[in-house]
């Protein structure tokens, strides 16, 4: 693959074969960003799990200490309109919103949250919402009786993590403009969540490989 001059310059800052500490990697990832925009900082993991096994499908949510620098548009499907609006939902409604999705193919939002009493109607849109990862789920905190709190947490930097079918996981956790110490705090929060979610069936090393990188930058291996 042909690499750009900026990429090669960034790659030269990384010592080949070295596995950095989390602190070192978070300092270095800021230096490797050569983009003119405020690039996203991602972490990627290769986990020693078999996602085909039900008890090894790692999935959950996490509120990052410093957010990830992204503001998500939230659609609240609920009859508790005032509570959802006050919590900061971008769009609030009930069956009329579901009709808009179905008839207009409307997807101008990042997350759907719902109260449990609306899930019967929402379930009818499973074929539309499921493939886009938008179907609310109690496991990810997007189905909640306390919808105000759910919206506040999402707006405050709550993210969802999920292992893919090959045992890999990718999480956007910061912006290059964040102080290195804030990026480090977010990385440790992710690591803590992952180790708490470690399946009992997994033996030996759990995180086989961990890297941090910017949107268009080279990967920096770190000790997880």
mmCIF file of C-alpha atoms in Angstrom:
data_model
loop_
_atom_site.group_PDB
_atom_site.id
_atom_site.type_symbol
_atom_site.label_atom_id
_atom_site.label_comp_id
_atom_site.label_asym_id
_atom_site.label_seq_id
_atom_site.Cartn_x
_atom_site.Cartn_y
_atom_site.Cartn_z
ATOM 1 C CA UNK A 1 0.000 0.000 0.000
ATOM 2 C CA UNK A 2 1.316 3.417 -0.985
ATOM 3 C CA UNK A 3 1.557 5.693 2.053
ATOM 4 C CA UNK A 4 1.477 9.486 2.118
ATOM 5 C CA UNK A 5 4.451 11.584 3.148
ATOM 6 C CA UNK A 6 2.660 12.620 6.358
ATOM 7 C CA UNK A 7 1.945 8.998 7.237
ATOM 8 C CA UNK A 8 5.585 8.032 6.735
ATOM 9 C CA UNK A 9 6.694 10.980 8.876
ATOM 10 C CA UNK A 10 4.338 9.884 11.644
ATOM 11 C CA UNK A 11 5.393 6.252 11.362
ATOM 12 C CA UNK A 12 9.026 7.249 11.785
ATOM 13 C CA UNK A 13 8.193 8.506 15.288
ATOM 14 C CA UNK A 14 7.185 5.003 16.371
ATOM 15 C CA UNK A 15 9.928 2.577 17.406
ATOM 16 C CA UNK A 16 9.464 -0.609 15.411
ATOM 17 C CA UNK A 17 8.553 -3.603 17.539
ATOM 18 C CA UNK A 18 8.188 -1.607 20.738
ATOM 19 C CA UNK A 19 5.179 -2.014 23.001
ATOM 20 C CA UNK A 20 4.641 1.304 24.748
ATOM 21 C CA UNK A 21 3.114 1.996 28.125
ATOM 22 C CA UNK A 22 -0.370 3.542 28.025
ATOM 23 C CA UNK A 23 1.077 6.881 29.110
ATOM 24 C CA UNK A 24 3.786 6.856 26.422
ATOM 25 C CA UNK A 25 1.331 5.787 23.721
ATOM 26 C CA UNK A 26 -1.101 8.596 24.589
ATOM 27 C CA UNK A 27 1.662 11.191 24.359
ATOM 28 C CA UNK A 28 2.919 9.730 21.087
ATOM 29 C CA UNK A 29 -0.468 9.452 19.367
ATOM 30 C CA UNK A 30 -0.851 13.241 19.562
ATOM 31 C CA UNK A 31 2.501 13.685 17.830
ATOM 32 C CA UNK A 32 1.576 11.334 14.993
ATOM 33 C CA UNK A 33 -1.450 13.376 13.929
ATOM 34 C CA UNK A 34 -0.552 15.463 10.874
ATOM 35 C CA UNK A 35 -4.120 16.240 9.780
ATOM 36 C CA UNK A 36 -5.342 19.824 9.650
ATOM 37 C CA UNK A 37 -8.529 18.858 11.480
ATOM 38 C CA UNK A 38 -9.051 17.630 15.035
ATOM 39 C CA UNK A 39 -8.655 13.932 14.343
ATOM 40 C CA UNK A 40 -10.379 11.177 16.288
ATOM 41 C CA UNK A 41 -8.255 8.962 18.523
ATOM 42 C CA UNK A 42 -9.238 5.284 18.428
ATOM 43 C CA UNK A 43 -8.159 2.172 20.259
ATOM 44 C CA UNK A 44 -8.351 -1.257 18.666
ATOM 45 C CA UNK A 45 -8.055 -4.626 20.373
ATOM 46 C CA UNK A 46 -7.681 -8.226 19.278
ATOM 47 C CA UNK A 47 -9.268 -10.333 22.002
ATOM 48 C CA UNK A 48 -8.784 -13.987 22.841
ATOM 49 C CA UNK A 49 -12.489 -14.795 22.540
ATOM 50 C CA UNK A 50 -14.724 -16.860 20.298
ATOM 51 C CA UNK A 51 -17.687 -14.594 19.463
ATOM 52 C CA UNK A 52 -19.576 -17.611 18.107
ATOM 53 C CA UNK A 53 -20.035 -18.688 21.720
ATOM 54 C CA UNK A 54 -22.916 -16.871 23.421
ATOM 55 C CA UNK A 55 -20.972 -16.376 26.648
ATOM 56 C CA UNK A 56 -18.068 -14.726 24.807
ATOM 57 C CA UNK A 57 -19.981 -12.032 22.922
ATOM 58 C CA UNK A 58 -18.606 -9.033 24.779
ATOM 59 C CA UNK A 59 -20.904 -6.027 24.615
ATOM 60 C CA UNK A 60 -21.694 -3.140 26.899
ATOM 61 C CA UNK A 61 -21.627 0.581 27.538
ATOM 62 C CA UNK A 62 -19.184 2.861 29.260
ATOM 63 C CA UNK A 63 -19.165 6.523 30.236
ATOM 64 C CA UNK A 64 -15.712 7.885 29.474
ATOM 65 C CA UNK A 65 -14.244 10.210 32.137
ATOM 66 C CA UNK A 66 -13.662 12.950 29.564
ATOM 67 C CA UNK A 67 -16.137 11.992 26.844
ATOM 68 C CA UNK A 68 -14.857 11.242 23.343
ATOM 69 C CA UNK A 69 -15.302 14.662 21.791
ATOM 70 C CA UNK A 70 -18.302 13.627 19.735
ATOM 71 C CA UNK A 71 -21.818 14.930 20.245
ATOM 72 C CA UNK A 72 -24.432 12.336 19.402
ATOM 73 C CA UNK A 73 -27.885 13.162 18.090
ATOM 74 C CA UNK A 74 -30.439 11.342 20.213
ATOM 75 C CA UNK A 75 -33.944 10.278 19.178
ATOM 76 C CA UNK A 76 -36.153 9.467 22.164
ATOM 77 C CA UNK A 77 -39.154 7.221 21.568
ATOM 78 C CA UNK A 78 -41.309 7.777 24.612
ATOM 79 C CA UNK A 79 -44.525 9.208 25.978
ATOM 80 C CA UNK A 80 -42.468 11.118 28.568
ATOM 81 C CA UNK A 81 -41.806 13.993 26.195
ATOM 82 C CA UNK A 82 -40.971 16.717 28.709
ATOM 83 C CA UNK A 83 -38.459 14.591 30.609
ATOM 84 C CA UNK A 84 -36.670 13.539 27.403
ATOM 85 C CA UNK A 85 -36.625 17.094 26.054
ATOM 86 C CA UNK A 86 -35.205 18.533 29.271
ATOM 87 C CA UNK A 87 -32.484 15.859 29.266
ATOM 88 C CA UNK A 88 -31.301 17.090 25.863
ATOM 89 C CA UNK A 89 -32.798 14.694 23.306
ATOM 90 C CA UNK A 90 -32.613 16.135 19.794
ATOM 91 C CA UNK A 91 -35.872 14.525 18.699
ATOM 92 C CA UNK A 92 -38.687 13.268 20.904
ATOM 93 C CA UNK A 93 -41.914 11.490 20.050
ATOM 94 C CA UNK A 94 -43.824 8.250 19.827
ATOM 95 C CA UNK A 95 -45.578 6.480 16.979
ATOM 96 C CA UNK A 96 -45.342 9.540 14.734
ATOM 97 C CA UNK A 97 -41.535 9.280 14.835
ATOM 98 C CA UNK A 98 -41.662 5.585 13.977
ATOM 99 C CA UNK A 99 -43.941 6.389 11.059
ATOM 100 C CA UNK A 100 -41.459 9.016 9.859
ATOM 101 C CA UNK A 101 -38.644 6.443 9.954
ATOM 102 C CA UNK A 102 -40.696 3.914 8.017
ATOM 103 C CA UNK A 103 -42.170 6.233 5.404
ATOM 104 C CA UNK A 104 -39.305 8.666 4.877
ATOM 105 C CA UNK A 105 -36.329 6.383 5.585
ATOM 106 C CA UNK A 106 -35.310 8.957 8.187
ATOM 107 C CA UNK A 107 -32.003 8.420 9.995
ATOM 108 C CA UNK A 108 -30.822 11.883 11.038
ATOM 109 C CA UNK A 109 -29.679 10.724 14.493
ATOM 110 C CA UNK A 110 -26.972 8.548 16.024
ATOM 111 C CA UNK A 111 -28.783 6.806 18.891
ATOM 112 C CA UNK A 112 -32.357 5.803 19.687
ATOM 113 C CA UNK A 113 -33.411 5.543 23.319
ATOM 114 C CA UNK A 114 -36.813 4.315 24.417
ATOM 115 C CA UNK A 115 -38.943 3.595 27.442
ATOM 116 C CA UNK A 116 -39.941 -0.085 27.791
ATOM 117 C CA UNK A 117 -43.593 0.578 26.932
ATOM 118 C CA UNK A 118 -42.579 1.668 23.413
ATOM 119 C CA UNK A 119 -40.555 -1.420 22.528
ATOM 120 C CA UNK A 120 -43.536 -3.322 21.134
ATOM 121 C CA UNK A 121 -43.974 -0.715 18.396
ATOM 122 C CA UNK A 122 -40.233 -0.280 17.899
ATOM 123 C CA UNK A 123 -39.794 -4.006 17.405
ATOM 124 C CA UNK A 124 -41.821 -3.791 14.203
ATOM 125 C CA UNK A 125 -38.983 -1.725 12.693
ATOM 126 C CA UNK A 126 -36.326 -4.308 13.537
ATOM 127 C CA UNK A 127 -35.448 -4.947 9.894
ATOM 128 C CA UNK A 128 -34.804 -1.245 9.360
ATOM 129 C CA UNK A 129 -33.056 -0.398 12.617
ATOM 130 C CA UNK A 130 -31.223 -3.655 13.384
ATOM 131 C CA UNK A 131 -28.738 -3.631 10.475
ATOM 132 C CA UNK A 132 -27.834 -0.015 11.296
ATOM 133 C CA UNK A 133 -27.190 -0.826 14.947
ATOM 134 C CA UNK A 134 -29.968 1.533 16.034
ATOM 135 C CA UNK A 135 -32.379 -0.853 17.757
ATOM 136 C CA UNK A 136 -32.563 0.073 21.468
ATOM 137 C CA UNK A 137 -31.387 -2.626 23.848
ATOM 138 C CA UNK A 138 -31.513 -2.846 27.662
ATOM 139 C CA UNK A 139 -27.944 -4.232 27.657
ATOM 140 C CA UNK A 140 -26.629 -0.991 26.192
ATOM 141 C CA UNK A 141 -28.784 1.248 28.368
ATOM 142 C CA UNK A 142 -30.865 2.515 25.470
ATOM 143 C CA UNK A 143 -34.063 0.987 26.848
ATOM 144 C CA UNK A 144 -34.714 2.534 30.229
ATOM 145 C CA UNK A 145 -37.550 3.602 32.466
ATOM 146 C CA UNK A 146 -35.282 6.456 33.554
ATOM 147 C CA UNK A 147 -35.030 7.884 30.049
ATOM 148 C CA UNK A 148 -33.786 11.261 31.240
ATOM 149 C CA UNK A 149 -30.729 9.690 32.810
ATOM 150 C CA UNK A 150 -30.092 7.530 29.736
ATOM 151 C CA UNK A 151 -30.112 10.594 27.473
ATOM 152 C CA UNK A 152 -27.901 12.601 29.837
ATOM 153 C CA UNK A 153 -25.311 9.807 29.941
ATOM 154 C CA UNK A 154 -25.233 9.450 26.138
ATOM 155 C CA UNK A 155 -24.859 13.197 25.718
ATOM 156 C CA UNK A 156 -22.146 13.170 28.382
ATOM 157 C CA UNK A 157 -19.915 10.715 26.558
ATOM 158 C CA UNK A 158 -21.325 7.244 27.098
ATOM 159 C CA UNK A 159 -20.133 4.885 24.381
ATOM 160 C CA UNK A 160 -21.032 1.380 23.328
ATOM 161 C CA UNK A 161 -18.397 -1.312 22.831
ATOM 162 C CA UNK A 162 -18.861 -4.630 21.083
ATOM 163 C CA UNK A 163 -16.586 -7.382 19.849
ATOM 164 C CA UNK A 164 -16.973 -8.233 16.161
ATOM 165 C CA UNK A 165 -17.185 -11.693 14.622
ATOM 166 C CA UNK A 166 -13.386 -11.918 14.281
ATOM 167 C CA UNK A 167 -12.654 -11.092 17.926
ATOM 168 C CA UNK A 168 -11.671 -7.484 17.264
ATOM 169 C CA UNK A 169 -13.001 -4.348 18.923
ATOM 170 C CA UNK A 170 -12.675 -0.712 17.855
ATOM 171 C CA UNK A 171 -13.538 2.260 20.076
ATOM 172 C CA UNK A 172 -13.345 6.002 19.418
ATOM 173 C CA UNK A 173 -12.344 7.547 22.740
ATOM 174 C CA UNK A 174 -10.899 11.028 22.237
ATOM 175 C CA UNK A 175 -9.767 13.819 19.933
ATOM 176 C CA UNK A 176 -6.175 14.782 19.227
ATOM 177 C CA UNK A 177 -6.848 18.136 20.920
ATOM 178 C CA UNK A 178 -7.443 16.372 24.255
ATOM 179 C CA UNK A 179 -4.596 16.595 26.795
ATOM 180 C CA UNK A 180 -2.582 13.372 26.806
ATOM 181 C CA UNK A 181 -3.622 12.827 30.438
ATOM 182 C CA UNK A 182 -7.320 12.869 29.429
ATOM 183 C CA UNK A 183 -6.707 10.379 26.630
ATOM 184 C CA UNK A 184 -4.866 8.178 29.110
ATOM 185 C CA UNK A 185 -7.757 8.325 31.584
ATOM 186 C CA UNK A 186 -10.159 7.280 28.832
ATOM 187 C CA UNK A 187 -7.921 4.387 27.768
ATOM 188 C CA UNK A 188 -7.732 3.096 31.341
ATOM 189 C CA UNK A 189 -11.526 3.356 31.652
ATOM 190 C CA UNK A 190 -11.907 1.219 28.524
ATOM 191 C CA UNK A 191 -9.378 -1.324 29.770
ATOM 192 C CA UNK A 192 -11.112 -1.564 33.156
ATOM 193 C CA UNK A 193 -14.455 -2.182 31.436
ATOM 194 C CA UNK A 194 -12.981 -4.848 29.165
ATOM 195 C CA UNK A 195 -11.313 -6.773 31.972
ATOM 196 C CA UNK A 196 -14.532 -6.688 34.009
ATOM 197 C CA UNK A 197 -16.331 -8.122 30.959
ATOM 198 C CA UNK A 198 -13.769 -10.902 30.477
ATOM 199 C CA UNK A 199 -15.647 -14.182 29.932
ATOM 200 C CA UNK A 200 -14.970 -16.893 32.521
ATOM 201 C CA UNK A 201 -14.296 -19.372 29.695
ATOM 202 C CA UNK A 202 -11.280 -17.418 28.414
ATOM 203 C CA UNK A 203 -7.957 -18.894 29.509
ATOM 204 C CA UNK A 204 -4.540 -17.285 29.200
ATOM 205 C CA UNK A 205 -3.997 -13.857 27.673
ATOM 206 C CA UNK A 206 -7.262 -11.968 27.206
ATOM 207 C CA UNK A 207 -6.118 -8.947 25.162
ATOM 208 C CA UNK A 208 -3.755 -10.332 22.539
ATOM 209 C CA UNK A 209 -3.024 -7.012 20.854
ATOM 210 C CA UNK A 210 -3.829 -3.385 21.656
ATOM 211 C CA UNK A 211 -3.108 -0.311 19.549
ATOM 212 C CA UNK A 212 -3.979 3.374 19.622
ATOM 213 C CA UNK A 213 -4.096 5.508 16.496
ATOM 214 C CA UNK A 214 -5.609 8.633 14.973
ATOM 215 C CA UNK A 215 -8.125 8.616 12.132
ATOM 216 C CA UNK A 216 -5.459 8.458 9.430
ATOM 217 C CA UNK A 217 -2.355 7.757 11.494
ATOM 218 C CA UNK A 218 -0.202 4.682 12.157
ATOM 219 C CA UNK A 219 -0.932 2.231 14.963
ATOM 220 C CA UNK A 220 1.007 2.417 18.220
ATOM 221 C CA UNK A 221 1.101 -0.824 20.209
ATOM 222 C CA UNK A 222 0.644 -0.460 23.949
ATOM 223 C CA UNK A 223 0.665 -2.724 26.963
ATOM 224 C CA UNK A 224 -2.873 -3.585 27.956
#
